[in-house]
PDB file of C-alpha atoms in Angstrom:
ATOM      1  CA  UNK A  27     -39.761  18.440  45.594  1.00  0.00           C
ATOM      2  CA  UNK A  28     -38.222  21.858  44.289  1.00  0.00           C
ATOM      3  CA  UNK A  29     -34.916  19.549  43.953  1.00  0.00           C
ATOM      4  CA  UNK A  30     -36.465  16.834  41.701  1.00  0.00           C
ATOM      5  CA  UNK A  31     -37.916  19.515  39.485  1.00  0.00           C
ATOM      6  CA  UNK A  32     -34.325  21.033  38.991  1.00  0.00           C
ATOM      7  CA  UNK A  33     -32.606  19.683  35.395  1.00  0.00           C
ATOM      8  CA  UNK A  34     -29.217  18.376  36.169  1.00  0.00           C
ATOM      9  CA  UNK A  35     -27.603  20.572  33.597  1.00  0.00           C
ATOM     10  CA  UNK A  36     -23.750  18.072  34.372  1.00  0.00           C
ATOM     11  CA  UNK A  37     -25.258  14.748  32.848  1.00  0.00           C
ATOM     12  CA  UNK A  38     -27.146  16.532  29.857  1.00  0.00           C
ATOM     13  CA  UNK A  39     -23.181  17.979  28.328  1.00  0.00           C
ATOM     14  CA  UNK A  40     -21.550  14.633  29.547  1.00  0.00           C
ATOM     15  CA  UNK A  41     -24.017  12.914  27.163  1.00  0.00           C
ATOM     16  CA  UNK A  42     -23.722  15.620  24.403  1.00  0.00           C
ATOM     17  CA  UNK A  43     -20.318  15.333  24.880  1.00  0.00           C
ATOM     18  CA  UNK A  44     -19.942  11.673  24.005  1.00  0.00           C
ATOM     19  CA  UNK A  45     -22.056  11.970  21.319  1.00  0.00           C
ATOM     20  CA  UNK A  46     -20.128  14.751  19.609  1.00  0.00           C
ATOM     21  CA  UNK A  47     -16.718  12.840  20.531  1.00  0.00           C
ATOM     22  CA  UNK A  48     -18.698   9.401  18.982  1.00  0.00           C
ATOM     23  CA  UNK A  49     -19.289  11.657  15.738  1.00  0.00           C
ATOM     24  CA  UNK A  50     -15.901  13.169  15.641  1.00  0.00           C
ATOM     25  CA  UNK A  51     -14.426   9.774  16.008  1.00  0.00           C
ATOM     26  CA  UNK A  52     -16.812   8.044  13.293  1.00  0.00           C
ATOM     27  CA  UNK A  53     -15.392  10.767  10.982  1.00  0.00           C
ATOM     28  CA  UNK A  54     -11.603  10.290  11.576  1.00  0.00           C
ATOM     29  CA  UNK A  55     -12.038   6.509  11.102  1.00  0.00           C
ATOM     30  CA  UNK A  56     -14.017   6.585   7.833  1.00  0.00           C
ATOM     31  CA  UNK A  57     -11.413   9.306   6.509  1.00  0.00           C
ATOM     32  CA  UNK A  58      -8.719   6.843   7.734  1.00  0.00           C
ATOM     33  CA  UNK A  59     -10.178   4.130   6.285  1.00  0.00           C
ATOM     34  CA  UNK A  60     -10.971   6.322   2.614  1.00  0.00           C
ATOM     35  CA  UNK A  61      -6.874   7.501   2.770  1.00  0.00           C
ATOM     36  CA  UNK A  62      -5.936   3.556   3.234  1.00  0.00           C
ATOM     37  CA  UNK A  63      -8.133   2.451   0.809  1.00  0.00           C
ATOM     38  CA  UNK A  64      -6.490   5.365  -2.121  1.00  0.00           C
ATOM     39  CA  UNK A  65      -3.182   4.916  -0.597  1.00  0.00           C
ATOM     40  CA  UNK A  66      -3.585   0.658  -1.526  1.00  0.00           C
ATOM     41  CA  UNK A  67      -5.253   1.751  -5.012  1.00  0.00           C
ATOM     42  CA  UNK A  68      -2.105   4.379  -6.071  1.00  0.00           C
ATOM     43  CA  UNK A  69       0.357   1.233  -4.559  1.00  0.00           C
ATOM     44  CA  UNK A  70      -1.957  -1.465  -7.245  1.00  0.00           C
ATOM     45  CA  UNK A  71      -1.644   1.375 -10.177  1.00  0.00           C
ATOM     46  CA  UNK A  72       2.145   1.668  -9.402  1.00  0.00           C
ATOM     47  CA  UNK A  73       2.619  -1.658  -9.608  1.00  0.00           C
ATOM     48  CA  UNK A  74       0.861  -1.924 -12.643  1.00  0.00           C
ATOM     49  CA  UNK A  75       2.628   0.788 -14.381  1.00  0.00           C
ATOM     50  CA  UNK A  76       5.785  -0.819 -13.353  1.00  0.00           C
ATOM     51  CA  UNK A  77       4.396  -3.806 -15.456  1.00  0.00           C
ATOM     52  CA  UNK A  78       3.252  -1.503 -18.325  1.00  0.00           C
ATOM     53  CA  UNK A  79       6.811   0.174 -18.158  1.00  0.00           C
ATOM     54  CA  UNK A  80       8.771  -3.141 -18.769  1.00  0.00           C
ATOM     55  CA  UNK A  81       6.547  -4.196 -21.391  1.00  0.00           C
ATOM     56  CA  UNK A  82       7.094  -1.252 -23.300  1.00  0.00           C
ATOM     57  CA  UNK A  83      10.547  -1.471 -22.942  1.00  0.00           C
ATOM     58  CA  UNK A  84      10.909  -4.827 -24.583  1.00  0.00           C
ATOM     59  CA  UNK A  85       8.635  -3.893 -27.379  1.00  0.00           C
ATOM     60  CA  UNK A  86      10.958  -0.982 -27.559  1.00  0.00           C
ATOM     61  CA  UNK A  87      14.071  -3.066 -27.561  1.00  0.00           C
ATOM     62  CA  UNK A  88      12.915  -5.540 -30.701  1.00  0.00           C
ATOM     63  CA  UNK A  89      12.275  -2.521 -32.358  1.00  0.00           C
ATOM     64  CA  UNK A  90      15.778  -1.390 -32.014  1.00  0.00           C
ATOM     65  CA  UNK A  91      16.945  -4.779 -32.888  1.00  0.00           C
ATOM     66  CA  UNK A  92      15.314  -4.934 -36.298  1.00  0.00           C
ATOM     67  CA  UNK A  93      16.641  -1.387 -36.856  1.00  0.00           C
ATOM     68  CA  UNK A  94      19.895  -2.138 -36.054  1.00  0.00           C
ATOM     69  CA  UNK A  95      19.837  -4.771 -38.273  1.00  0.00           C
ATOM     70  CA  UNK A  96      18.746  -3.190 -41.336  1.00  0.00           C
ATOM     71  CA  UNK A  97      20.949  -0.022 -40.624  1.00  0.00           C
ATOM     72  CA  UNK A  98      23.357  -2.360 -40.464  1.00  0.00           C
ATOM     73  CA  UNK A  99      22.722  -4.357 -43.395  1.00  0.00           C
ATOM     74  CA  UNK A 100      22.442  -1.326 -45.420  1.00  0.00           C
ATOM     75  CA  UNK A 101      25.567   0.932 -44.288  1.00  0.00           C
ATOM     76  CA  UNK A 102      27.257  -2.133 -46.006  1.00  0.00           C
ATOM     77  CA  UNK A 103      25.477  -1.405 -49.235  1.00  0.00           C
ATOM     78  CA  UNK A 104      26.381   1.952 -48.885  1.00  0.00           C
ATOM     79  CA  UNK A 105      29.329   2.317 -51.649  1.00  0.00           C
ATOM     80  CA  UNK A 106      27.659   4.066 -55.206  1.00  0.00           C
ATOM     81  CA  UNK A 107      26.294   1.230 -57.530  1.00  0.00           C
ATOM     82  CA  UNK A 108      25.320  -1.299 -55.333  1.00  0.00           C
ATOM     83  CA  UNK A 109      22.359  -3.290 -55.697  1.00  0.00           C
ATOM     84  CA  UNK A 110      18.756  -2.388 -54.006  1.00  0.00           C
ATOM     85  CA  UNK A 111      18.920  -4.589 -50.961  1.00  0.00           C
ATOM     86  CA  UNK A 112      16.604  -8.129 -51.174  1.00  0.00           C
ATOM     87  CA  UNK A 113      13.086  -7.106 -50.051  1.00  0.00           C
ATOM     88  CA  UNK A 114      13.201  -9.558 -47.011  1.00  0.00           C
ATOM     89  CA  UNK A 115      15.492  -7.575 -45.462  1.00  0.00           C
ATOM     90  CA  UNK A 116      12.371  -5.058 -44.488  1.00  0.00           C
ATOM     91  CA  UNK A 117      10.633  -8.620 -43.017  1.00  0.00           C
ATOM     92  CA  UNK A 118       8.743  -5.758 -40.912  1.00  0.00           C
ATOM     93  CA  UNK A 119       8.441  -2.480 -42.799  1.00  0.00           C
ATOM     94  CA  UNK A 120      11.114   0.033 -43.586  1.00  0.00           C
ATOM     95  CA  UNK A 121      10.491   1.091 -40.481  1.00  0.00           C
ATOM     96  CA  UNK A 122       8.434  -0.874 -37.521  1.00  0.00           C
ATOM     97  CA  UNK A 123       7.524   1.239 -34.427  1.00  0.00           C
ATOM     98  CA  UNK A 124       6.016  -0.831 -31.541  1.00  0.00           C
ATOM     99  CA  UNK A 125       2.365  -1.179 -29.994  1.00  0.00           C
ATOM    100  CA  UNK A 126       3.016   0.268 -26.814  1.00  0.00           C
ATOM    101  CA  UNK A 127       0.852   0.047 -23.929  1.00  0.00           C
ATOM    102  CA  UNK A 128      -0.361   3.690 -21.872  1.00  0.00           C
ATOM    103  CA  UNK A 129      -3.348   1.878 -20.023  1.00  0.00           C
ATOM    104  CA  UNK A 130      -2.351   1.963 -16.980  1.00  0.00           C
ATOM    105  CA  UNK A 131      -0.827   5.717 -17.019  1.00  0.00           C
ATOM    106  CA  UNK A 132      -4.414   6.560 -18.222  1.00  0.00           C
ATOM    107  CA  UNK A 133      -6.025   4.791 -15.902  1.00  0.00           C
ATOM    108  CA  UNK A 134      -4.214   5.753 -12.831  1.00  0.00           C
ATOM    109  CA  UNK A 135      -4.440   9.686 -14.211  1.00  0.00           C
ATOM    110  CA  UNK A 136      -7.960   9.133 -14.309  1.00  0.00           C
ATOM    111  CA  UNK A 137      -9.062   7.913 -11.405  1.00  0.00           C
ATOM    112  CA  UNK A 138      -6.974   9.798  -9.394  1.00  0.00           C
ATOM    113  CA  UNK A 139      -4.265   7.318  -7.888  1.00  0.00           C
ATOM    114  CA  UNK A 140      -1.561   9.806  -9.269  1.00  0.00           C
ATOM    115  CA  UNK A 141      -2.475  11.872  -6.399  1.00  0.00           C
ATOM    116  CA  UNK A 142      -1.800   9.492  -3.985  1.00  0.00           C
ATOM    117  CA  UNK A 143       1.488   8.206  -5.103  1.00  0.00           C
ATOM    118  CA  UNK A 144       5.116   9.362  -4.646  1.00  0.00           C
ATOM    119  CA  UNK A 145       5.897  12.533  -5.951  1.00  0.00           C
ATOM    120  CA  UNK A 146       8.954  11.570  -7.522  1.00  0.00           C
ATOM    121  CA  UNK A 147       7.346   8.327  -8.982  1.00  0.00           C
ATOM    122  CA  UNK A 148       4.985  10.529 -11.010  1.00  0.00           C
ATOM    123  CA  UNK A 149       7.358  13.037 -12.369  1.00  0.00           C
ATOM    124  CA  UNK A 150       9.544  10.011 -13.534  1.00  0.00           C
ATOM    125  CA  UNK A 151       6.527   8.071 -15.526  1.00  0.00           C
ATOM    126  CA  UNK A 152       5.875  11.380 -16.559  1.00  0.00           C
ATOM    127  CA  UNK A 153       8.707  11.908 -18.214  1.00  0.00           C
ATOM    128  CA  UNK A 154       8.708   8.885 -19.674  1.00  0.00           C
ATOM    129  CA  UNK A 155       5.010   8.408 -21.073  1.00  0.00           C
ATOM    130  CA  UNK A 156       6.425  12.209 -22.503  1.00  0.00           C
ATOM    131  CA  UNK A 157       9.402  10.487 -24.445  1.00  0.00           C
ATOM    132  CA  UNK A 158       7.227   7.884 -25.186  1.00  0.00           C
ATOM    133  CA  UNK A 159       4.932  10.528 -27.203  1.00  0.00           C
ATOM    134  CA  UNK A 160       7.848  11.906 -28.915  1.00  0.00           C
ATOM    135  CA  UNK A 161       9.283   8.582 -30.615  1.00  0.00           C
ATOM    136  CA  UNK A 162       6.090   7.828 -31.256  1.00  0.00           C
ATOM    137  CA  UNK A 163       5.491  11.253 -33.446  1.00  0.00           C
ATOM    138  CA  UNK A 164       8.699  10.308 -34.570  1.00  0.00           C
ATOM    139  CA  UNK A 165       7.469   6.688 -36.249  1.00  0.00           C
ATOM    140  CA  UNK A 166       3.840   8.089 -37.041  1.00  0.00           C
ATOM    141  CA  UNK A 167       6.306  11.406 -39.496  1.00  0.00           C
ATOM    142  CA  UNK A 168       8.785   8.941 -41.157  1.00  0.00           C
ATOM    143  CA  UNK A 169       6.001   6.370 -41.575  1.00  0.00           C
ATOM    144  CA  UNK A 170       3.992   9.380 -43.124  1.00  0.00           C
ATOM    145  CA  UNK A 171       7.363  10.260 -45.436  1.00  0.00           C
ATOM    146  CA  UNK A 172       7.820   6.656 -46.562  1.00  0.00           C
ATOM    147  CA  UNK A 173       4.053   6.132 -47.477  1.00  0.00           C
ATOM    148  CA  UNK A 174       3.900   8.885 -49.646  1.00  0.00           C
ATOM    149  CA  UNK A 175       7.297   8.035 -51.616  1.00  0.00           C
ATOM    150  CA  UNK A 176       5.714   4.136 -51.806  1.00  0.00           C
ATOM    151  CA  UNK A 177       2.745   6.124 -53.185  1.00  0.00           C
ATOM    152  CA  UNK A 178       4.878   8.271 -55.622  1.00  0.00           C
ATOM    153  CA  UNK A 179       7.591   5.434 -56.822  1.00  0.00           C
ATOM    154  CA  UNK A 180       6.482   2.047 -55.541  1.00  0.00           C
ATOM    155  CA  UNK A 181       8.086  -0.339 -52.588  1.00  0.00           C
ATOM    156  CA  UNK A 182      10.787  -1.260 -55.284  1.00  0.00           C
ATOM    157  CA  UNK A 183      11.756   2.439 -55.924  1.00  0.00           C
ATOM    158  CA  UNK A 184      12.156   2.517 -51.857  1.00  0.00           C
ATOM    159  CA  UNK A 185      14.154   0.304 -51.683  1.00  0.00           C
ATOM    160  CA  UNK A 186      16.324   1.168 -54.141  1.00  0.00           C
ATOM    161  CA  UNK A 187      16.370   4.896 -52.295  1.00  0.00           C
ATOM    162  CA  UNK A 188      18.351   3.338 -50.061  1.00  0.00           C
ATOM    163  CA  UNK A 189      20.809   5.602 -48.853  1.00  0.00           C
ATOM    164  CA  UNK A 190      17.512   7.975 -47.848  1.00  0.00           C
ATOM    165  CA  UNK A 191      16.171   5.299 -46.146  1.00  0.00           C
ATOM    166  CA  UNK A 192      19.033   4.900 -43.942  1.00  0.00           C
ATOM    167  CA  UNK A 193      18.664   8.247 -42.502  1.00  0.00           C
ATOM    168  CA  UNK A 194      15.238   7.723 -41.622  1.00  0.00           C
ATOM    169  CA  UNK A 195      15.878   4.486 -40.164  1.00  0.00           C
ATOM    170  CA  UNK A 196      19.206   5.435 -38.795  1.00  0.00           C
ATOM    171  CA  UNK A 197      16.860   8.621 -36.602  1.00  0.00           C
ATOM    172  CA  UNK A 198      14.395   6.027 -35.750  1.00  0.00           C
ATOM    173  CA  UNK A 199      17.409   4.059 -33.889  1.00  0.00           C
ATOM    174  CA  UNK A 200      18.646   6.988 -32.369  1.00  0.00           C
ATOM    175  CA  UNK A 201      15.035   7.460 -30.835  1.00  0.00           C
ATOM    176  CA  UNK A 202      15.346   3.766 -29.487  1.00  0.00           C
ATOM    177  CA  UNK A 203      18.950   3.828 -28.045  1.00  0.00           C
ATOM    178  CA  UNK A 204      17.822   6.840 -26.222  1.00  0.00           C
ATOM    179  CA  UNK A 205      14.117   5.706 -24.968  1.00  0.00           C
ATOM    180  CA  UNK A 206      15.290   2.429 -23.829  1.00  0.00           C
ATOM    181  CA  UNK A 207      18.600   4.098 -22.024  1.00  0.00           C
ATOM    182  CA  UNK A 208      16.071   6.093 -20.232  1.00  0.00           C
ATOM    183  CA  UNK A 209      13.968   2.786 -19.538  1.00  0.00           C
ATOM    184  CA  UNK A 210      16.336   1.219 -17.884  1.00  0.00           C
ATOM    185  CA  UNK A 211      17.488   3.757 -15.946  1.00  0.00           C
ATOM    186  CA  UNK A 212      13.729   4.284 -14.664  1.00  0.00           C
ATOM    187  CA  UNK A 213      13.628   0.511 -13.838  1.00  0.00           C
ATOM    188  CA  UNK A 214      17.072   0.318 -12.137  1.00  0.00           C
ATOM    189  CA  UNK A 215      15.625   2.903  -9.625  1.00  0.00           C
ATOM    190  CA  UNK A 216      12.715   1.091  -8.823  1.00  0.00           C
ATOM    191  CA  UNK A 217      14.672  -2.054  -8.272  1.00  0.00           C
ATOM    192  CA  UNK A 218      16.640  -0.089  -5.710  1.00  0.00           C
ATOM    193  CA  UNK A 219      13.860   1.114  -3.766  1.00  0.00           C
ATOM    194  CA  UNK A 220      12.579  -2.511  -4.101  1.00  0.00           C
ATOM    195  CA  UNK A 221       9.135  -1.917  -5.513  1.00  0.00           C
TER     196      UNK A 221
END
């Protein structure tokens, strides 16, 4: 009788034991499953950035086009005493900057999928979102400069400031040449690592 009385202390911390273990295990699978789950959501954002990336490039690149046109078309009408070039030559503005796209950047900032995506992958669309900014400031200042001479002499007297106008549209081109040379060095890397 004093034996059946006596708590088997053995069975009691096996039991405890596989509880705790059952716990610990529980834990490392949910945080598994939570690091899968961001690691899958930073892989989507990539991808989508990728997208975003291309897109802006090619809005980029008509940009350039017109540009080149019309710096083109005007270094001809360059020599002193030449007419103001036709108005539809600026079909698009004296200068047209692109709508580019920063959604999914923002997107993946803000809900964290940066964090779980290649270091090196984030510096580069970092860098480029950053050039990005900078032509952008770039349009929105000689957009600001040309509206306030269309205010002061007209779109006629504009265009017949011609040989200003090439400078401004002649920096805006620069900006391009540059930005999309960077583009397509950013997307010729991720071709290579096949993503």
């Amino acid at each position: 009788m004093a034996e059946s009385r006596r708590i088997r202390i053995a069975p009691i911390l096996l039991e405890a034991g596989f509880v705790v273990l059952g716990v610990f295990l529980a834990l490392v699978a949910n945080e598994w499953r939570a690091n899968a789950n961001a690691r899958a959501h930073a892989a989507s954002a990539r991808a989508t950035i990728v997208e975003e990336v291309r897109s802006n490039r090619e809005a980029i690149a008509a940009s350039r086009d017109y540009h080149e046109r019309i710096f083109d078309s005007l270094r001809v009408r360059m020599p002193p005493g030449s007419p103001a070039p036709p108005p539809d030559l600026f079909s698009e503005g004296f200068i047209h900057t692109p709508t580019t796209l920063r959604t999914a950047w923002d997107a993946a900032s803000a809900t964290d999928a940066v964090s779980y995506m290649d270091y090196g992958d984030v510096l580069t669309f970092s860098k480029l979102y950053a050039l990005l900014d900078r032509y952008e400031q770039a349009g929105d200042k000689a957009g600001s400069v040309i509206f306030s001479e269309i205010m002061e002499r007209g779109v006629p007297g504009v265009a017949a400031n011609y040989r200003n106008l090439i400078y401004l549209i002649g920096s805006m081109l620069y900006l391009e040449r540059g930005l999309i040379a960077e583009y397509d060095s950013v997307l010729a890397r991720i071709d290579s690592t096949g993503a």
